[in-house]
């Protein structure tokens, strides 16, 4: 039968890439001892709850799967002067909980050189060696947004240190394919540990 109302389906079209990002994170959770919960479309696009050594960390995730004329830049994440469009401000505004916080931007489109430091894993050797680039990036963001602080008092410099840019597949189909591969790897790992019976799972 033809649905009587398909407005909801049209509204969801722009969010399918985000859905597949969430699926990938759920697959990650299958074999993660620290990723405990994933919330979708609550306080942010995605929220991740990590637990390590008795400490809970909340990671706020913004997913951006839009086609652009150029790569992501300081100007584009700052909203080109419009605070309401600022990804930086949106993420910093979420820093109001009692738990420790992290921030992630997931995109289908890559970043330019000035944001490239964010693609390095937080607290990794590579990121630590690029501390000067973090400072330079913080200074450029401050020029756009001023002395912005989160509700918990985090500065832009602190936000930069706690933000990771997660570049995903260029398109939805490639993202689906990578999720299928990740799921197969996760299930094979679980079979070996006899924690999950996946004999009836079919990946189409």
mmCIF file of C-alpha atoms in Angstrom:
data_model
loop_
_atom_site.group_PDB
_atom_site.id
_atom_site.type_symbol
_atom_site.label_atom_id
_atom_site.label_comp_id
_atom_site.label_asym_id
_atom_site.label_seq_id
_atom_site.Cartn_x
_atom_site.Cartn_y
_atom_site.Cartn_z
ATOM 1 C CA UNK A 1 0.000 0.000 0.000
ATOM 2 C CA UNK A 2 1.086 3.547 -0.646
ATOM 3 C CA UNK A 3 1.679 5.367 2.662
ATOM 4 C CA UNK A 4 -0.850 8.074 3.427
ATOM 5 C CA UNK A 5 1.856 10.411 4.765
ATOM 6 C CA UNK A 6 5.517 10.281 3.727
ATOM 7 C CA UNK A 7 6.591 13.652 5.125
ATOM 8 C CA UNK A 8 8.576 11.899 7.848
ATOM 9 C CA UNK A 9 10.475 9.911 5.245
ATOM 10 C CA UNK A 10 11.444 13.075 3.402
ATOM 11 C CA UNK A 11 12.567 14.688 6.658
ATOM 12 C CA UNK A 12 14.848 11.718 7.381
ATOM 13 C CA UNK A 13 16.687 11.798 4.047
ATOM 14 C CA UNK A 14 19.271 14.248 5.281
ATOM 15 C CA UNK A 15 19.988 12.154 8.348
ATOM 16 C CA UNK A 16 20.757 8.754 6.822
ATOM 17 C CA UNK A 17 24.512 9.382 6.802
ATOM 18 C CA UNK A 18 24.279 10.270 10.494
ATOM 19 C CA UNK A 19 22.349 7.046 11.121
ATOM 20 C CA UNK A 20 25.133 4.990 9.536
ATOM 21 C CA UNK A 21 27.721 6.839 11.624
ATOM 22 C CA UNK A 22 25.709 5.816 14.692
ATOM 23 C CA UNK A 23 25.572 2.214 13.455
ATOM 24 C CA UNK A 24 29.364 2.222 13.149
ATOM 25 C CA UNK A 25 29.680 3.406 16.736
ATOM 26 C CA UNK A 26 27.288 0.680 17.896
ATOM 27 C CA UNK A 27 29.523 -1.855 16.153
ATOM 28 C CA UNK A 28 32.510 -0.370 17.965
ATOM 29 C CA UNK A 29 30.649 -0.857 21.241
ATOM 30 C CA UNK A 30 30.318 -4.616 20.598
ATOM 31 C CA UNK A 31 33.968 -5.181 21.432
ATOM 32 C CA UNK A 32 34.693 -2.144 23.574
ATOM 33 C CA UNK A 33 35.085 -2.461 27.314
ATOM 34 C CA UNK A 34 34.883 1.307 27.822
ATOM 35 C CA UNK A 35 32.102 2.511 25.484
ATOM 36 C CA UNK A 36 28.999 1.873 27.595
ATOM 37 C CA UNK A 37 26.122 3.847 26.067
ATOM 38 C CA UNK A 38 25.177 5.673 22.863
ATOM 39 C CA UNK A 39 22.409 8.260 22.792
ATOM 40 C CA UNK A 40 20.980 9.526 19.502
ATOM 41 C CA UNK A 41 19.370 12.911 18.914
ATOM 42 C CA UNK A 42 19.202 13.865 22.585
ATOM 43 C CA UNK A 43 21.519 16.671 23.644
ATOM 44 C CA UNK A 44 23.516 16.392 20.416
ATOM 45 C CA UNK A 45 23.510 14.410 17.179
ATOM 46 C CA UNK A 46 25.196 11.562 19.046
ATOM 47 C CA UNK A 47 26.386 11.207 22.638
ATOM 48 C CA UNK A 48 28.887 8.570 23.737
ATOM 49 C CA UNK A 49 29.376 7.491 27.333
ATOM 50 C CA UNK A 50 32.822 6.119 28.117
ATOM 51 C CA UNK A 51 33.810 4.505 31.414
ATOM 52 C CA UNK A 52 37.407 3.924 32.393
ATOM 53 C CA UNK A 53 38.742 3.222 35.869
ATOM 54 C CA UNK A 54 35.514 4.392 37.467
ATOM 55 C CA UNK A 55 35.386 7.698 35.577
ATOM 56 C CA UNK A 56 32.622 8.527 33.116
ATOM 57 C CA UNK A 57 33.390 10.739 30.133
ATOM 58 C CA UNK A 58 30.661 12.114 27.879
ATOM 59 C CA UNK A 59 31.595 12.692 24.235
ATOM 60 C CA UNK A 60 29.402 15.053 22.225
ATOM 61 C CA UNK A 61 29.366 14.297 18.503
ATOM 62 C CA UNK A 62 28.305 16.559 15.651
ATOM 63 C CA UNK A 63 27.825 14.836 12.271
ATOM 64 C CA UNK A 64 28.264 16.906 9.117
ATOM 65 C CA UNK A 65 27.571 15.154 5.799
ATOM 66 C CA UNK A 66 27.083 18.157 3.562
ATOM 67 C CA UNK A 67 28.723 18.854 0.219
ATOM 68 C CA UNK A 68 30.812 22.005 0.186
ATOM 69 C CA UNK A 69 32.638 24.078 -2.371
ATOM 70 C CA UNK A 70 35.798 23.851 -0.274
ATOM 71 C CA UNK A 71 37.167 21.875 2.649
ATOM 72 C CA UNK A 72 36.158 22.582 6.233
ATOM 73 C CA UNK A 73 38.011 25.605 7.608
ATOM 74 C CA UNK A 74 38.171 27.760 10.726
ATOM 75 C CA UNK A 75 35.636 30.098 9.148
ATOM 76 C CA UNK A 76 33.157 27.309 8.409
ATOM 77 C CA UNK A 77 33.289 25.773 11.907
ATOM 78 C CA UNK A 78 32.980 29.221 13.473
ATOM 79 C CA UNK A 79 29.888 30.073 11.460
ATOM 80 C CA UNK A 80 31.422 32.848 9.380
ATOM 81 C CA UNK A 81 30.561 35.366 12.086
ATOM 82 C CA UNK A 82 27.116 33.924 12.844
ATOM 83 C CA UNK A 83 27.185 32.362 16.323
ATOM 84 C CA UNK A 84 24.013 30.345 15.691
ATOM 85 C CA UNK A 85 25.822 28.459 12.910
ATOM 86 C CA UNK A 86 29.019 27.900 14.861
ATOM 87 C CA UNK A 87 29.902 24.226 15.356
ATOM 88 C CA UNK A 88 32.493 25.273 17.924
ATOM 89 C CA UNK A 89 29.923 27.139 20.007
ATOM 90 C CA UNK A 90 27.343 24.346 19.734
ATOM 91 C CA UNK A 91 29.823 21.822 21.079
ATOM 92 C CA UNK A 92 31.199 24.116 23.771
ATOM 93 C CA UNK A 93 27.660 24.878 24.942
ATOM 94 C CA UNK A 94 27.243 21.172 25.730
ATOM 95 C CA UNK A 95 30.013 21.324 28.325
ATOM 96 C CA UNK A 96 27.629 21.796 31.239
ATOM 97 C CA UNK A 97 27.496 18.323 32.800
ATOM 98 C CA UNK A 98 29.341 17.086 35.882
ATOM 99 C CA UNK A 99 31.191 14.391 33.906
ATOM 100 C CA UNK A 100 34.404 14.929 31.964
ATOM 101 C CA UNK A 101 33.715 15.858 28.336
ATOM 102 C CA UNK A 102 35.147 15.204 24.905
ATOM 103 C CA UNK A 103 34.069 16.578 21.533
ATOM 104 C CA UNK A 104 33.997 15.043 18.073
ATOM 105 C CA UNK A 105 33.133 16.293 14.614
ATOM 106 C CA UNK A 106 32.331 13.580 12.070
ATOM 107 C CA UNK A 107 32.290 14.625 8.439
ATOM 108 C CA UNK A 108 32.080 13.179 4.962
ATOM 109 C CA UNK A 109 34.096 16.123 3.642
ATOM 110 C CA UNK A 110 37.721 16.670 4.620
ATOM 111 C CA UNK A 111 39.352 19.596 6.436
ATOM 112 C CA UNK A 112 41.929 22.084 5.227
ATOM 113 C CA UNK A 113 45.460 22.395 6.606
ATOM 114 C CA UNK A 114 44.591 24.723 9.488
ATOM 115 C CA UNK A 115 42.219 22.117 10.981
ATOM 116 C CA UNK A 116 44.377 19.082 10.223
ATOM 117 C CA UNK A 117 45.719 18.893 13.787
ATOM 118 C CA UNK A 118 42.213 17.905 14.946
ATOM 119 C CA UNK A 119 42.428 14.702 12.876
ATOM 120 C CA UNK A 120 45.202 13.439 15.152
ATOM 121 C CA UNK A 121 43.977 11.250 18.015
ATOM 122 C CA UNK A 122 43.607 13.137 21.296
ATOM 123 C CA UNK A 123 46.640 12.695 23.594
ATOM 124 C CA UNK A 124 48.441 10.648 20.935
ATOM 125 C CA UNK A 125 52.186 11.074 20.433
ATOM 126 C CA UNK A 126 51.453 12.744 17.103
ATOM 127 C CA UNK A 127 48.993 15.185 18.667
ATOM 128 C CA UNK A 128 51.286 16.000 21.574
ATOM 129 C CA UNK A 129 54.063 16.805 19.106
ATOM 130 C CA UNK A 130 51.711 19.201 17.316
ATOM 131 C CA UNK A 131 50.973 21.333 20.390
ATOM 132 C CA UNK A 132 52.102 24.462 18.542
ATOM 133 C CA UNK A 133 49.516 23.829 15.824
ATOM 134 C CA UNK A 134 46.830 23.504 18.523
ATOM 135 C CA UNK A 135 47.801 26.918 19.865
ATOM 136 C CA UNK A 136 47.750 28.421 16.365
ATOM 137 C CA UNK A 137 44.306 26.934 15.727
ATOM 138 C CA UNK A 138 42.986 28.225 19.060
ATOM 139 C CA UNK A 139 44.222 31.719 18.227
ATOM 140 C CA UNK A 140 42.491 31.653 14.833
ATOM 141 C CA UNK A 141 39.199 30.515 16.389
ATOM 142 C CA UNK A 142 39.470 33.250 19.031
ATOM 143 C CA UNK A 143 39.767 35.831 16.265
ATOM 144 C CA UNK A 144 36.350 34.675 15.020
ATOM 145 C CA UNK A 145 34.516 33.972 18.283
ATOM 146 C CA UNK A 146 36.298 36.091 20.847
ATOM 147 C CA UNK A 147 36.987 34.885 24.383
ATOM 148 C CA UNK A 148 34.274 32.225 24.247
ATOM 149 C CA UNK A 149 33.914 29.884 27.228
ATOM 150 C CA UNK A 150 31.728 26.864 27.921
ATOM 151 C CA UNK A 151 29.164 26.841 30.752
ATOM 152 C CA UNK A 152 31.742 24.900 32.802
ATOM 153 C CA UNK A 153 34.414 27.461 32.016
ATOM 154 C CA UNK A 154 36.396 25.641 29.311
ATOM 155 C CA UNK A 155 38.312 27.966 27.012
ATOM 156 C CA UNK A 156 38.661 27.626 23.250
ATOM 157 C CA UNK A 157 42.230 26.369 23.789
ATOM 158 C CA UNK A 158 40.917 23.612 26.083
ATOM 159 C CA UNK A 159 38.179 22.731 23.596
ATOM 160 C CA UNK A 160 40.737 22.331 20.814
ATOM 161 C CA UNK A 161 42.743 19.896 22.956
ATOM 162 C CA UNK A 162 39.610 17.820 23.622
ATOM 163 C CA UNK A 163 38.222 17.811 20.070
ATOM 164 C CA UNK A 164 38.820 15.120 17.461
ATOM 165 C CA UNK A 165 37.864 15.424 13.786
ATOM 166 C CA UNK A 166 36.689 12.024 12.555
ATOM 167 C CA UNK A 167 36.751 12.003 8.744
ATOM 168 C CA UNK A 168 34.484 9.219 7.508
ATOM 169 C CA UNK A 169 33.664 7.886 4.041
ATOM 170 C CA UNK A 170 32.904 10.410 1.301
ATOM 171 C CA UNK A 171 29.443 8.978 0.675
ATOM 172 C CA UNK A 172 26.752 6.925 2.342
ATOM 173 C CA UNK A 173 27.342 3.716 0.367
ATOM 174 C CA UNK A 174 31.043 3.626 1.238
ATOM 175 C CA UNK A 175 30.135 4.184 4.883
ATOM 176 C CA UNK A 176 27.677 1.274 4.754
ATOM 177 C CA UNK A 177 30.376 -0.941 3.232
ATOM 178 C CA UNK A 178 32.894 -0.042 5.936
ATOM 179 C CA UNK A 179 30.277 -0.774 8.613
ATOM 180 C CA UNK A 180 29.643 -4.221 7.140
ATOM 181 C CA UNK A 181 33.344 -5.007 7.250
ATOM 182 C CA UNK A 182 33.633 -3.713 10.824
ATOM 183 C CA UNK A 183 30.597 -5.772 11.858
ATOM 184 C CA UNK A 184 32.081 -8.941 10.387
ATOM 185 C CA UNK A 185 35.344 -8.322 12.235
ATOM 186 C CA UNK A 186 33.476 -7.664 15.496
ATOM 187 C CA UNK A 187 31.347 -10.797 15.143
ATOM 188 C CA UNK A 188 34.359 -12.962 14.339
ATOM 189 C CA UNK A 189 36.053 -11.631 17.446
ATOM 190 C CA UNK A 190 32.988 -12.402 19.531
ATOM 191 C CA UNK A 191 32.701 -15.903 18.112
ATOM 192 C CA UNK A 192 36.211 -16.611 19.295
ATOM 193 C CA UNK A 193 35.335 -15.454 22.784
ATOM 194 C CA UNK A 194 31.990 -17.344 22.628
ATOM 195 C CA UNK A 195 30.168 -14.241 23.866
ATOM 196 C CA UNK A 196 27.841 -13.837 20.901
ATOM 197 C CA UNK A 197 25.945 -16.346 18.779
ATOM 198 C CA UNK A 198 25.713 -14.736 15.332
ATOM 199 C CA UNK A 199 24.726 -17.806 13.342
ATOM 200 C CA UNK A 200 21.392 -16.261 12.276
ATOM 201 C CA UNK A 201 22.732 -12.851 11.326
ATOM 202 C CA UNK A 202 22.513 -11.989 7.639
ATOM 203 C CA UNK A 203 24.315 -8.976 6.188
ATOM 204 C CA UNK A 204 22.533 -7.935 3.015
#
